[in-house]
């Protein structure tokens, strides 16, 4: 009796999985987004992730590799590094990238790119995020492999499950190959090497209430795991907090705590303290630099890295 | 531990497997395993309150034995000991602050001032349910309906049986307790039936109730911003939320119990298809309604008394039932309002008119029934406004804004746009419930005559709808707070 029950239940679960997958594909392909509550598969959306992940597959190596959130892909300009003679450069940042996704991307591309230096952009906000938005971004715009499968267990979230299954179907059927992403959209311009520039937009400052950075254990564990692997592999890395508007930065009451957390993990620079920027002129929102801000920040960064003999 | 959580999806198969491995050993090992699992299940929420269940169990175990072995006044004394301890706990944890606040407000009303501090009391999950379950045991022993048990493990397992521990059905000792003494062998058909009922319960909770909750919360929390028609839809969303949530829980509980070879009592019988309020109350939260009938209404004289006393008894039952739900005047008014809807039927002796769903295939009767069903649903929905509102004022303002000319205007465009898919889901849900209304639960026999692959595909689509439409934030069952 019990044997029959288990056998039939297993067969049913297998059959249901097939029905589930087929229906998911039908919904994803033919129904509008309001019918896809828990399927969040947006290819070629904001941040040029599709173009960036396509480009990284064509790059043979990169002496300097950038990882991190939108502060990374909007904050480290390959053209400025090139001016200083560093032509082998790739920016692998992605929207809201937390350490759970950085783990995945390094697992995928680290060996191939074989960098001499990793600039790890550490925006404190990424330590408190659950990372679901960023995982969905990677699932929809990069390939789906065992690493993205592991994201299901890291997040335990139905949107990740559905998007992964649907993404796998899109990958296998090659449906994403025909998608073209314009290099210029919504005021953003994609620059080869993974960078997205925002040229002519400034920021009207707003007041900020008191805030505190919070750190989620899962993110800190993933971050520590990455640092350990880099150390084990003898890859040089530097932790960089890119500048945010001073009003937003100062609204946070525990910046020293975060600095000490990063200092204990490796060479760390907090550029909120190292460059002087104007909230209105050098930013386009409260925590993203515009091109004018990036120019100042990157030159200072290269200068410091040179002084420390890191590049 | 929530039924709709990842923890439970691990917990259930583990407990199930070990339970049936123990089948070959003595029954007491299976009972002990149920007890240990149930305590683990409850302790997952807050282990400190395990002591409360254990104490309540010990009191009732010994009280029942003492009632049975005593004569005359001593029997009454032990019964009152059980009642006082159980209701004392319930009163302290659930109603202490309510009484203090009400007292303060009363003194204030008469121009005085009272300085008594309220306490930060955490309400132990399920206390209203297991308290009533154990009370039914001692009362039934007192009445001589059942004999007290000597097997403490079986009794403790009966009190804490995890499928129905935190939100019912509130079982009678006469139904559930003997099942702990009967050899349980694995039944394939019972287990499959249990899984089907769990699936339907999960659909009700995760697709219907949780999505309705999103809109009900939005509309109730901002009721000043919406017009009459949107407020009415908000109340309807709450009606479906509470039904999907609570009957969904009951389905999962009953289905889970079936996996372990137990039969729990039916708790819901398609109440929104009722043709009058009396029928609604025979179909809604059956285990509580019958509890009040057996242990309160009948001792008060039941229906074998004069008209005035009968009306008084109905009011008492409904008000106590409202108060059982929570320490707030809104629940009491909700109960009283239902009594007001019920009494005309009682006076006209029409309260037992609609006993089942057997209907003649006559268009006029069908239309008349449809009209009565819609009317009953509207009455019930109006009463739910008090159940959901934060205060009496909130409920009255809500109803006042609802019953204006704006009731017949179009819905708020944002709500309409965002809830379109939910309207379709609710329609499918109503259709399936209607098709299966003569069964224990909608899916019980639905599709049984279909080829297996079609039937499995149908279940697969239900699983898909859960995966696609479930609300991703973990949402506890409403009745956990009671």
PDB file of N, CA and C in Angstrom, chain A residues 55-86:
ATOM      1  N   UNK A  55      28.758  40.776 -23.937  1.00  0.00           N
ATOM      2  CA  UNK A  55      30.125  41.229 -24.209  1.00  0.00           C
ATOM      3  C   UNK A  55      31.149  40.414 -23.427  1.00  0.00           C
ATOM      4  N   UNK A  56      30.803  40.115 -22.164  1.00  0.00           N
ATOM      5  CA  UNK A  56      31.809  39.413 -21.338  1.00  0.00           C
ATOM      6  C   UNK A  56      32.138  38.031 -21.936  1.00  0.00           C
ATOM      7  N   UNK A  57      31.199  37.479 -22.654  1.00  0.00           N
ATOM      8  CA  UNK A  57      31.445  36.154 -23.258  1.00  0.00           C
ATOM      9  C   UNK A  57      32.444  36.259 -24.412  1.00  0.00           C
ATOM     10  N   UNK A  58      32.590  37.472 -24.951  1.00  0.00           N
ATOM     11  CA  UNK A  58      33.528  37.640 -26.076  1.00  0.00           C
ATOM     12  C   UNK A  58      34.905  38.109 -25.599  1.00  0.00           C
ATOM     13  N   UNK A  59      34.980  38.536 -24.345  1.00  0.00           N
ATOM     14  CA  UNK A  59      36.255  39.048 -23.819  1.00  0.00           C
ATOM     15  C   UNK A  59      37.141  37.876 -23.404  1.00  0.00           C
ATOM     16  N   UNK A  60      38.422  37.929 -23.818  1.00  0.00           N
ATOM     17  CA  UNK A  60      39.301  36.796 -23.480  1.00  0.00           C
ATOM     18  C   UNK A  60      39.872  36.912 -22.073  1.00  0.00           C
ATOM     19  N   UNK A  61      40.289  38.131 -21.734  1.00  0.00           N
ATOM     20  CA  UNK A  61      40.819  38.320 -20.374  1.00  0.00           C
ATOM     21  C   UNK A  61      40.667  39.777 -19.974  1.00  0.00           C
ATOM     22  N   UNK A  62      40.786  40.035 -18.670  1.00  0.00           N
ATOM     23  CA  UNK A  62      40.698  41.415 -18.168  1.00  0.00           C
ATOM     24  C   UNK A  62      41.633  41.540 -16.971  1.00  0.00           C
ATOM     25  N   UNK A  63      42.599  42.437 -17.109  1.00  0.00           N
ATOM     26  CA  UNK A  63      43.542  42.614 -15.987  1.00  0.00           C
ATOM     27  C   UNK A  63      42.835  43.199 -14.766  1.00  0.00           C
ATOM     28  N   UNK A  64      41.895  44.111 -15.050  1.00  0.00           N
ATOM     29  CA  UNK A  64      41.132  44.697 -13.940  1.00  0.00           C
ATOM     30  C   UNK A  64      39.661  44.302 -14.120  1.00  0.00           C
ATOM     31  N   UNK A  65      39.113  43.694 -13.091  1.00  0.00           N
ATOM     32  CA  UNK A  65      37.715  43.282 -13.152  1.00  0.00           C
ATOM     33  C   UNK A  65      36.933  44.008 -12.046  1.00  0.00           C
ATOM     34  N   UNK A  66      35.803  44.588 -12.428  1.00  0.00           N
ATOM     35  CA  UNK A  66      34.969  45.273 -11.440  1.00  0.00           C
ATOM     36  C   UNK A  66      33.750  44.399 -11.154  1.00  0.00           C
ATOM     37  N   UNK A  67      33.411  44.239  -9.908  1.00  0.00           N
ATOM     38  CA  UNK A  67      32.148  43.578  -9.552  1.00  0.00           C
ATOM     39  C   UNK A  67      31.390  44.474  -8.572  1.00  0.00           C
ATOM     40  N   UNK A  68      30.077  44.325  -8.557  1.00  0.00           N
ATOM     41  CA  UNK A  68      29.271  45.113  -7.620  1.00  0.00           C
ATOM     42  C   UNK A  68      27.940  45.503  -8.226  1.00  0.00           C
ATOM     43  N   UNK A  69      27.290  46.444  -7.573  1.00  0.00           N
ATOM     44  CA  UNK A  69      25.927  46.835  -7.948  1.00  0.00           C
ATOM     45  C   UNK A  69      25.927  47.869  -9.074  1.00  0.00           C
ATOM     46  N   UNK A  70      24.828  48.589  -9.209  1.00  0.00           N
ATOM     47  CA  UNK A  70      24.763  49.648 -10.223  1.00  0.00           C
ATOM     48  C   UNK A  70      25.827  50.712  -9.963  1.00  0.00           C
ATOM     49  N   UNK A  71      26.272  50.826  -8.721  1.00  0.00           N
ATOM     50  CA  UNK A  71      27.361  51.768  -8.432  1.00  0.00           C
ATOM     51  C   UNK A  71      28.633  51.345  -9.143  1.00  0.00           C
ATOM     52  N   UNK A  72      28.728  50.049  -9.436  1.00  0.00           N
ATOM     53  CA  UNK A  72      29.907  49.553 -10.161  1.00  0.00           C
ATOM     54  C   UNK A  72      29.764  49.867 -11.641  1.00  0.00           C
ATOM     55  N   UNK A  73      28.667  49.419 -12.259  1.00  0.00           N
ATOM     56  CA  UNK A  73      28.616  49.613 -13.723  1.00  0.00           C
ATOM     57  C   UNK A  73      28.313  51.056 -14.110  1.00  0.00           C
ATOM     58  N   UNK A  74      27.900  51.863 -13.144  1.00  0.00           N
ATOM     59  CA  UNK A  74      27.711  53.287 -13.429  1.00  0.00           C
ATOM     60  C   UNK A  74      28.840  54.127 -12.838  1.00  0.00           C
ATOM     61  N   UNK A  75      29.808  53.477 -12.232  1.00  0.00           N
ATOM     62  CA  UNK A  75      30.817  54.236 -11.495  1.00  0.00           C
ATOM     63  C   UNK A  75      32.257  54.021 -11.934  1.00  0.00           C
ATOM     64  N   UNK A  76      32.518  53.009 -12.746  1.00  0.00           N
ATOM     65  CA  UNK A  76      33.914  52.732 -13.135  1.00  0.00           C
ATOM     66  C   UNK A  76      33.985  52.717 -14.665  1.00  0.00           C
ATOM     67  N   UNK A  77      34.580  53.773 -15.218  1.00  0.00           N
ATOM     68  CA  UNK A  77      34.550  54.005 -16.667  1.00  0.00           C
ATOM     69  C   UNK A  77      35.813  53.443 -17.325  1.00  0.00           C
ATOM     70  N   UNK A  78      35.702  52.478 -18.213  1.00  0.00           N
ATOM     71  CA  UNK A  78      36.888  51.881 -18.847  1.00  0.00           C
ATOM     72  C   UNK A  78      37.698  52.892 -19.653  1.00  0.00           C
ATOM     73  N   UNK A  79      37.033  53.940 -20.137  1.00  0.00           N
ATOM     74  CA  UNK A  79      37.765  54.927 -20.947  1.00  0.00           C
ATOM     75  C   UNK A  79      38.774  55.689 -20.098  1.00  0.00           C
ATOM     76  N   UNK A  80      38.420  55.919 -18.840  1.00  0.00           N
ATOM     77  CA  UNK A  80      39.343  56.643 -17.950  1.00  0.00           C
ATOM     78  C   UNK A  80      40.518  55.740 -17.589  1.00  0.00           C
ATOM     79  N   UNK A  81      40.221  54.479 -17.336  1.00  0.00           N
ATOM     80  CA  UNK A  81      41.301  53.531 -17.040  1.00  0.00           C
ATOM     81  C   UNK A  81      42.215  53.405 -18.267  1.00  0.00           C
ATOM     82  N   UNK A  82      41.597  53.461 -19.449  1.00  0.00           N
ATOM     83  CA  UNK A  82      42.361  53.342 -20.683  1.00  0.00           C
ATOM     84  C   UNK A  82      43.315  54.538 -20.849  1.00  0.00           C
ATOM     85  N   UNK A  83      42.820  55.722 -20.468  1.00  0.00           N
ATOM     86  CA  UNK A  83      43.664  56.936 -20.542  1.00  0.00           C
ATOM     87  C   UNK A  83      44.961  56.745 -19.763  1.00  0.00           C
ATOM     88  N   UNK A  84      44.870  55.968 -18.691  1.00  0.00           N
ATOM     89  CA  UNK A  84      46.042  55.726 -17.848  1.00  0.00           C
ATOM     90  C   UNK A  84      46.785  54.454 -18.261  1.00  0.00           C
ATOM     91  N   UNK A  85      46.402  53.918 -19.383  1.00  0.00           N
ATOM     92  CA  UNK A  85      47.128  52.760 -19.934  1.00  0.00           C
ATOM     93  C   UNK A  85      46.575  51.408 -19.530  1.00  0.00           C
ATOM     94  N   UNK A  86      45.425  51.410 -18.848  1.00  0.00           N
ATOM     95  CA  UNK A  86      44.872  50.107 -18.440  1.00  0.00           C
ATOM     96  C   UNK A  86      43.740  49.731 -19.406  1.00  0.00           C
TER      97      UNK A  86
END
